[in-house]
Short mmCIF file of C-alpha atoms in Angstrom, two decimals:
data_model
loop_
_atom_site.label_atom_id
_atom_site.label_comp_id
_atom_site.label_asym_id
_atom_site.label_seq_id
_atom_site.Cartn_x
_atom_site.Cartn_y
_atom_site.Cartn_z
CA UNK V 76 11.30 -71.45 -45.51
CA UNK V 77 8.41 -69.35 -46.82
CA UNK V 78 8.58 -65.56 -46.57
CA UNK V 79 6.65 -62.49 -47.65
CA UNK V 80 8.90 -60.70 -50.14
CA UNK V 81 9.18 -58.34 -53.07
CA UNK V 82 11.86 -57.96 -55.74
CA UNK V 83 10.91 -54.47 -56.87
CA UNK V 84 9.12 -51.48 -55.40
CA UNK V 85 5.53 -50.89 -56.36
CA UNK V 86 1.88 -51.54 -55.60
CA UNK V 87 0.60 -54.51 -53.62
CA UNK V 88 0.95 -56.83 -56.60
CA UNK V 89 4.75 -56.92 -56.10
CA UNK V 90 4.25 -58.95 -52.90
CA UNK V 91 4.63 -62.73 -52.98
CA UNK V 92 4.78 -65.48 -50.37
CA UNK V 93 7.46 -67.80 -51.71
CA UNK V 94 10.46 -69.88 -50.79
CA UNK V 95 13.45 -68.03 -49.35
CA UNK V 96 16.80 -69.32 -48.08
CA UNK V 97 16.70 -70.29 -44.41
CA UNK V 98 18.49 -67.68 -42.29
CA UNK V 99 21.71 -68.62 -40.53
CA UNK V 100 22.15 -66.83 -37.18
CA UNK V 101 25.44 -65.03 -36.58
CA UNK V 102 27.36 -65.21 -33.33
CA UNK V 103 25.24 -62.46 -31.73
CA UNK V 104 21.95 -63.49 -33.33
CA UNK V 105 18.97 -65.62 -32.39
CA UNK V 106 17.02 -67.76 -34.85
CA UNK V 107 13.32 -67.23 -34.15
CA UNK V 108 10.50 -69.51 -35.27
CA UNK V 109 7.95 -66.81 -36.07
CA UNK V 110 4.42 -67.36 -34.74
CA UNK V 111 2.85 -63.98 -35.57
CA UNK V 112 3.81 -60.59 -36.96
CA UNK V 113 2.05 -57.31 -37.56
CA UNK V 114 2.05 -54.58 -40.16
CA UNK V 115 2.87 -50.93 -39.66
CA UNK V 116 2.43 -48.10 -42.14
CA UNK V 117 6.21 -48.25 -42.48
CA UNK V 118 5.72 -51.50 -44.42
CA UNK V 119 3.68 -49.64 -47.02
CA UNK V 120 6.36 -46.98 -47.51
CA UNK V 121 9.11 -49.58 -47.68
CA UNK V 122 7.23 -51.55 -50.33
CA UNK V 123 6.67 -48.41 -52.38
CA UNK V 124 10.27 -47.25 -51.96
CA UNK V 125 11.77 -44.65 -49.65
CA UNK V 126 14.18 -41.93 -50.86
CA UNK V 127 17.75 -42.78 -49.91
CA UNK V 128 16.96 -46.36 -48.85
CA UNK V 129 18.60 -48.87 -51.21
CA UNK V 130 17.42 -52.38 -50.33
CA UNK V 131 18.96 -55.76 -51.06
CA UNK V 132 16.40 -57.54 -53.22
CA UNK V 133 14.38 -59.60 -52.73
CA UNK V 134 13.37 -57.79 -49.56
CA UNK V 135 11.41 -59.33 -46.68
CA UNK V 136 9.25 -56.65 -45.00
CA UNK V 137 8.04 -56.59 -41.42
CA UNK V 138 9.28 -54.85 -38.27
CA UNK V 139 6.99 -56.58 -35.76
CA UNK V 140 6.94 -60.28 -34.92
CA UNK V 141 7.10 -62.76 -32.06
CA UNK V 142 7.97 -66.41 -31.80
CA UNK V 143 9.99 -69.17 -30.17
CA UNK V 144 13.79 -69.30 -30.02
CA UNK V 145 14.94 -72.10 -32.33
CA UNK V 146 18.71 -71.65 -32.03
CA UNK V 147 21.24 -69.14 -30.68
CA UNK V 148 24.63 -67.88 -31.84
CA UNK V 149 27.81 -68.61 -29.92
CA UNK V 150 27.91 -65.22 -28.19
CA UNK V 151 24.23 -65.09 -27.15
CA UNK V 152 23.70 -65.10 -23.37
CA UNK V 153 20.16 -63.74 -22.78
CA UNK V 154 18.14 -66.41 -24.56
CA UNK V 155 18.02 -70.14 -25.05
CA UNK V 156 16.06 -72.59 -27.17
CA UNK V 157 12.34 -72.56 -26.37
CA UNK V 158 12.14 -69.00 -25.03
CA UNK V 159 9.27 -66.79 -26.18
CA UNK V 160 10.51 -63.50 -27.65
CA UNK V 161 9.28 -60.40 -29.50
CA UNK V 162 11.22 -58.26 -31.96
CA UNK V 163 12.17 -54.66 -31.13
CA UNK V 164 13.12 -53.34 -34.55
CA UNK V 165 15.42 -50.38 -33.85
CA UNK V 166 19.08 -51.32 -34.38
CA UNK V 167 21.83 -49.22 -32.76
CA UNK V 168 25.61 -49.52 -33.02
CA UNK V 169 26.24 -49.48 -29.26
CA UNK V 170 29.44 -47.47 -29.68
CA UNK V 171 28.66 -43.89 -30.76
CA UNK V 172 28.30 -41.01 -28.29
CA UNK V 173 24.52 -41.34 -28.15
CA UNK V 174 24.56 -45.10 -27.53
CA UNK V 175 27.20 -44.67 -24.82
CA UNK V 176 24.98 -42.04 -23.24
CA UNK V 177 22.05 -44.49 -23.13
CA UNK V 178 19.94 -42.95 -25.89
CA UNK V 179 20.23 -45.59 -28.60
CA UNK V 180 17.39 -44.23 -30.73
CA UNK V 181 19.66 -41.24 -31.51
CA UNK V 182 22.43 -43.57 -32.74
CA UNK V 183 24.27 -42.18 -35.76
CA UNK V 184 23.95 -45.61 -37.44
CA UNK V 185 20.38 -46.23 -36.31
CA UNK V 186 18.28 -48.35 -38.65
CA UNK V 187 15.10 -50.40 -38.51
CA UNK V 188 14.58 -54.09 -39.17
CA UNK V 189 12.14 -54.41 -42.05
CA UNK V 190 12.86 -50.91 -43.38
CA UNK V 191 16.60 -50.72 -43.97
CA UNK V 192 17.41 -54.45 -43.70
CA UNK V 193 15.37 -57.59 -44.26
CA UNK V 194 12.44 -57.98 -41.92
CA UNK V 195 10.58 -60.67 -40.04
CA UNK V 196 7.40 -61.52 -41.98
CA UNK V 197 8.61 -65.04 -42.63
CA UNK V 198 8.54 -68.50 -41.07
CA UNK V 199 11.95 -67.85 -39.48
CA UNK V 200 14.15 -64.83 -38.83
CA UNK V 201 17.69 -64.33 -37.54
CA UNK V 202 17.54 -61.34 -35.20
CA UNK V 203 20.32 -59.67 -33.15
CA UNK V 204 20.08 -60.65 -29.49
CA UNK V 205 19.86 -56.94 -28.57
CA UNK V 206 16.68 -56.64 -30.66
CA UNK V 207 14.68 -59.25 -28.80
CA UNK V 208 12.51 -58.85 -25.72
CA UNK V 209 11.39 -61.77 -23.48
CA UNK V 210 7.68 -62.55 -23.66
CA UNK V 211 5.89 -64.33 -20.79
CA UNK V 212 4.44 -67.68 -21.84
CA UNK V 213 0.86 -66.58 -21.06
CA UNK V 214 0.87 -63.76 -23.65
CA UNK V 215 -0.98 -64.58 -26.89
CA UNK V 216 1.13 -64.53 -30.04
CA UNK V 217 -1.10 -61.93 -31.69
CA UNK V 218 -0.43 -59.56 -28.79
CA UNK V 219 3.28 -60.32 -28.61
CA UNK V 220 3.70 -59.93 -32.35
CA UNK V 221 1.85 -56.63 -32.71
CA UNK V 222 2.79 -54.48 -29.70
CA UNK V 223 6.44 -53.56 -29.91
CA UNK V 224 6.84 -50.89 -32.57
CA UNK V 225 3.73 -48.83 -31.90
CA UNK V 226 3.79 -48.95 -28.12
CA UNK V 227 7.49 -48.13 -27.82
CA UNK V 228 7.05 -45.28 -30.31
CA UNK V 229 4.04 -43.82 -28.49
CA UNK V 230 5.66 -44.30 -25.07
CA UNK V 231 8.82 -42.39 -25.98
CA UNK V 232 6.78 -39.66 -27.69
CA UNK V 233 4.55 -38.98 -24.71
CA UNK V 234 6.48 -40.02 -21.61
CA UNK V 235 9.99 -38.97 -22.63
CA UNK V 236 9.91 -36.44 -25.45
CA UNK V 237 6.65 -34.58 -24.66
CA UNK V 238 7.06 -35.30 -20.92
CA UNK V 239 3.31 -35.20 -20.28
CA UNK V 240 2.02 -34.65 -16.76
CA UNK V 241 -1.21 -35.72 -15.03
CA UNK V 242 -4.05 -33.33 -15.80
CA UNK V 243 -2.62 -32.08 -19.10
CA UNK V 244 -4.80 -32.13 -22.19
CA UNK V 245 -3.49 -34.38 -24.98
CA UNK V 246 -4.89 -34.57 -28.52
CA UNK V 247 -4.13 -37.77 -30.46
CA UNK V 248 -4.66 -37.55 -34.22
CA UNK V 249 -5.47 -40.70 -36.17
CA UNK V 250 -6.48 -42.60 -33.05
CA UNK V 251 -7.57 -45.64 -35.08
CA UNK V 252 -4.05 -46.47 -36.28
CA UNK V 253 -1.31 -48.41 -34.53
CA UNK V 254 0.60 -45.53 -32.95
CA UNK V 255 -2.64 -43.58 -32.44
CA UNK V 256 -4.45 -46.23 -30.41
CA UNK V 257 -1.30 -46.86 -28.36
CA UNK V 258 -0.93 -43.13 -27.68
CA UNK V 259 -4.53 -42.86 -26.45
CA UNK V 260 -3.94 -45.66 -23.94
CA UNK V 261 -0.61 -44.24 -22.75
CA UNK V 262 -1.94 -40.69 -22.37
CA UNK V 263 -4.90 -42.01 -20.36
CA UNK V 264 -2.54 -44.12 -18.21
CA UNK V 265 -0.40 -41.04 -17.53
CA UNK V 266 -3.44 -39.16 -16.18
CA UNK V 267 -4.04 -36.84 -19.13
CA UNK V 268 -7.40 -35.64 -20.42
CA UNK V 269 -7.43 -37.31 -23.83
CA UNK V 270 -8.90 -35.94 -27.06
CA UNK V 271 -8.89 -38.23 -30.11
CA UNK V 272 -9.72 -37.90 -33.80
CA UNK V 273 -10.84 -40.55 -36.27
CA UNK V 274 -12.87 -40.75 -39.48
CA UNK V 275 -15.90 -42.86 -38.48
CA UNK V 276 -18.19 -43.24 -35.50
CA UNK V 277 -17.09 -46.86 -35.10
CA UNK V 278 -13.43 -45.84 -34.86
CA UNK V 279 -14.33 -43.10 -32.37
CA UNK V 280 -16.19 -45.64 -30.23
CA UNK V 281 -13.05 -47.78 -30.11
CA UNK V 282 -10.97 -44.72 -29.21
CA UNK V 283 -13.31 -44.11 -26.29
CA UNK V 284 -12.83 -47.70 -25.16
CA UNK V 285 -9.07 -47.14 -25.29
CA UNK V 286 -9.36 -44.17 -22.92
CA UNK V 287 -10.29 -41.08 -24.94
CA UNK V 288 -12.40 -38.59 -22.96
CA UNK V 289 -13.45 -36.59 -26.05
CA UNK V 290 -13.72 -37.83 -29.64
CA UNK V 291 -13.86 -35.81 -32.87
CA UNK V 292 -14.85 -37.04 -36.32
CA UNK V 293 -12.41 -35.16 -38.53
CA UNK V 294 -14.44 -36.02 -41.64
CA UNK V 295 -17.38 -34.02 -40.26
CA UNK V 296 -15.75 -31.34 -38.10
CA UNK V 297 -12.70 -29.10 -38.09
CA UNK V 298 -10.78 -30.72 -35.26
CA UNK V 299 -8.92 -27.52 -34.31
CA UNK V 300 -12.20 -25.66 -33.90
CA UNK V 301 -13.70 -28.55 -31.94
CA UNK V 302 -10.70 -28.62 -29.60
CA UNK V 303 -11.03 -24.88 -28.95
CA UNK V 304 -14.74 -25.32 -28.24
CA UNK V 305 -14.18 -28.27 -25.90
CA UNK V 306 -11.44 -26.47 -23.99
CA UNK V 307 -13.11 -23.05 -23.69
CA UNK V 308 -10.78 -21.61 -26.37
CA UNK V 309 -7.71 -22.63 -24.37
CA UNK V 310 -6.41 -25.50 -26.52
CA UNK V 311 -4.50 -28.63 -25.55
CA UNK V 312 -1.04 -28.98 -24.05
CA UNK V 313 0.18 -31.69 -26.42
CA UNK V 314 -0.76 -32.86 -29.92
CA UNK V 315 0.39 -36.27 -31.16
CA UNK V 316 0.65 -35.77 -34.94
CA UNK V 317 2.09 -38.56 -37.10
CA UNK V 318 0.06 -37.50 -40.14
CA UNK V 319 2.07 -34.53 -41.42
CA UNK V 320 1.12 -32.00 -44.07
CA UNK V 321 -2.63 -32.61 -43.93
CA UNK V 322 -2.91 -31.85 -40.20
CA UNK V 323 0.16 -29.89 -39.10
CA UNK V 324 -1.27 -26.37 -39.32
CA UNK V 325 -4.41 -27.41 -37.43
CA UNK V 326 -2.22 -29.16 -34.87
CA UNK V 327 -0.52 -25.82 -34.16
CA UNK V 328 -3.93 -24.12 -33.98
CA UNK V 329 -5.10 -26.71 -31.44
CA UNK V 330 -2.34 -25.92 -28.94
CA UNK V 331 -2.60 -23.78 -25.85
CA UNK V 332 0.07 -21.16 -25.23
CA UNK V 333 3.35 -22.94 -24.55
CA UNK V 334 2.02 -26.19 -26.00
CA UNK V 335 3.94 -28.80 -27.92
CA UNK V 336 3.46 -30.96 -30.99
CA UNK V 337 5.25 -34.30 -30.93
CA UNK V 338 5.66 -36.25 -34.17
CA UNK V 339 7.04 -39.62 -35.21
CA UNK V 340 6.04 -39.55 -38.88
CA UNK V 341 4.36 -37.77 -41.75
CA UNK V 342 2.17 -40.15 -43.71
CA UNK V 343 0.54 -37.35 -45.77
CA UNK V 344 3.78 -35.53 -46.54
CA UNK V 345 6.90 -34.30 -44.73
CA UNK V 346 7.01 -30.60 -45.65
CA UNK V 347 4.13 -28.52 -44.31
CA UNK V 348 4.55 -24.78 -43.90
CA UNK V 349 6.56 -24.16 -40.76
CA UNK V 350 4.03 -21.89 -39.08
CA UNK V 351 6.85 -19.96 -37.45
CA UNK V 352 4.66 -16.96 -36.64
CA UNK V 353 2.32 -19.13 -34.57
CA UNK V 354 5.26 -21.01 -33.04
CA UNK V 355 7.16 -17.96 -31.78
CA UNK V 356 4.12 -15.90 -30.78
CA UNK V 357 2.52 -18.71 -28.78
CA UNK V 358 5.90 -20.10 -27.67
CA UNK V 359 5.17 -23.55 -29.02
CA UNK V 360 7.52 -26.53 -29.34
CA UNK V 361 7.68 -28.99 -32.23
CA UNK V 362 9.33 -32.20 -31.05
CA UNK V 363 10.53 -35.16 -33.10
CA UNK V 364 10.66 -38.74 -31.83
CA UNK V 365 11.80 -42.06 -33.30
CA UNK V 366 11.32 -45.53 -31.79
CA UNK V 367 12.68 -45.90 -28.21
CA UNK V 368 15.61 -46.93 -26.05
CA UNK V 369 15.87 -50.56 -24.84
CA UNK V 370 14.88 -49.44 -21.35
CA UNK V 371 11.81 -47.64 -22.65
CA UNK V 372 10.87 -50.72 -24.69
CA UNK V 373 11.11 -52.88 -21.57
CA UNK V 374 9.02 -50.42 -19.54
CA UNK V 375 6.11 -50.20 -21.96
CA UNK V 376 6.04 -53.85 -22.99
CA UNK V 377 5.83 -54.94 -19.36
CA UNK V 378 2.58 -52.96 -19.28
CA UNK V 379 1.40 -54.76 -22.41
CA UNK V 380 2.30 -58.18 -21.03
CA UNK V 381 0.40 -57.53 -17.78
CA UNK V 382 -2.69 -56.33 -19.66
CA UNK V 383 -2.51 -52.63 -18.75
CA UNK V 384 -2.21 -51.81 -22.46
CA UNK V 385 -3.82 -53.79 -25.25
CA UNK V 386 -2.85 -53.79 -28.92
CA UNK V 387 -6.20 -53.92 -30.69
CA UNK V 388 -6.15 -56.39 -33.58
CA UNK V 389 -8.50 -55.48 -36.42
CA UNK V 390 -7.78 -58.56 -38.56
CA UNK V 391 -5.58 -61.66 -38.63
CA UNK V 392 -4.53 -63.12 -41.98
CA UNK V 393 -2.15 -65.79 -43.30
CA UNK V 394 1.12 -64.43 -44.68
CA UNK V 395 0.07 -65.71 -48.11
CA UNK V 396 -2.55 -62.92 -48.02
CA UNK V 397 0.02 -60.20 -47.32
CA UNK V 398 -1.35 -58.16 -50.20
CA UNK V 399 -4.72 -57.94 -48.45
CA UNK V 400 -3.00 -57.09 -45.16
CA UNK V 401 -1.19 -54.22 -46.88
CA UNK V 402 -4.47 -53.08 -48.43
CA UNK V 403 -6.17 -52.84 -45.03
CA UNK V 404 -3.36 -50.73 -43.59
CA UNK V 405 -2.95 -48.62 -46.72
CA UNK V 406 -6.67 -47.81 -46.90
CA UNK V 407 -6.97 -47.32 -43.13
CA UNK V 408 -9.74 -49.87 -42.82
CA UNK V 409 -10.87 -50.52 -39.26
CA UNK V 410 -9.16 -49.89 -35.93
CA UNK V 411 -5.85 -51.17 -34.58
CA UNK V 412 -3.30 -53.65 -35.89
CA UNK V 413 -3.30 -56.13 -38.77
CA UNK V 414 -1.60 -59.40 -37.86
CA UNK V 415 -0.08 -61.91 -40.28
CA UNK V 416 0.69 -65.52 -39.40
CA UNK V 417 2.90 -67.99 -41.32
CA UNK V 418 0.65 -70.32 -43.28
CA UNK V 419 2.44 -73.27 -41.67
CA UNK V 420 1.09 -72.14 -38.27
CA UNK V 421 -2.55 -72.27 -39.41
#
């Protein structure tokens, strides 16, 4: 088969689209004929190299994909040949105390397909049965292949970890990205008053279409000051901040008394000043979140499949142009997801 791959960490020039051994599904795995996949910023970090993550080379990136079941292992019971499926990339052991308590994303052996083990940006992929979700036949492959990671992440952040309520004010930073545009839609669905930041007027227009009530161009305005002005100096109840060092202090400043920041990443750096004085005086909460439980994945993807939520696709490219796909994500060009399709499907 052909697969996107790299044999060393580095810039986009390490990516190739070359022959790779066909995967052989294990007893609990499903062989998927990939129809479409999507990039996440995680793919950029994995390509560049993450501290403490030692990959088997060559590595196939990609945590999002969808396709048709080609074959199943002997122990597989949920799927059969011809089924449409999407990948849910978080892998749990199923045996530790957290898995047994139904919170698999806290698993002590938790890892992510495409980050810690070979991914799914290839013509075929062998995926554990537990990491596949059924996709209705009417759902387009671009939608099925681009929704899972960002919508499950945003759903757990807002619905479970931040526990937002109707009428609360929610600020979503980086609303043009994958998690950002999913978070805007979910916060709007949950009945929140949604504030969103982005870097261009075009991106802000898209954020408004996704459900943002107020939009802020962070290149032109201090978003913390704008939030205070828009809320009569009160601030918001929740900030979704996956950006990190560049925004963290202003995220704290944007919160109302008793507010909470929820984060799933730190693309500009993981170690901002703690801001403990602001946290204890205003009784703020800083909440971490990673991926989602299988039940949460099912809940949010049902809302994608029925059209309630929509993964916005900014560009679709053949997998042989993976370097350009990485460039779009890395440079934050446009709004929404970048989809890659095996060249054999074009």
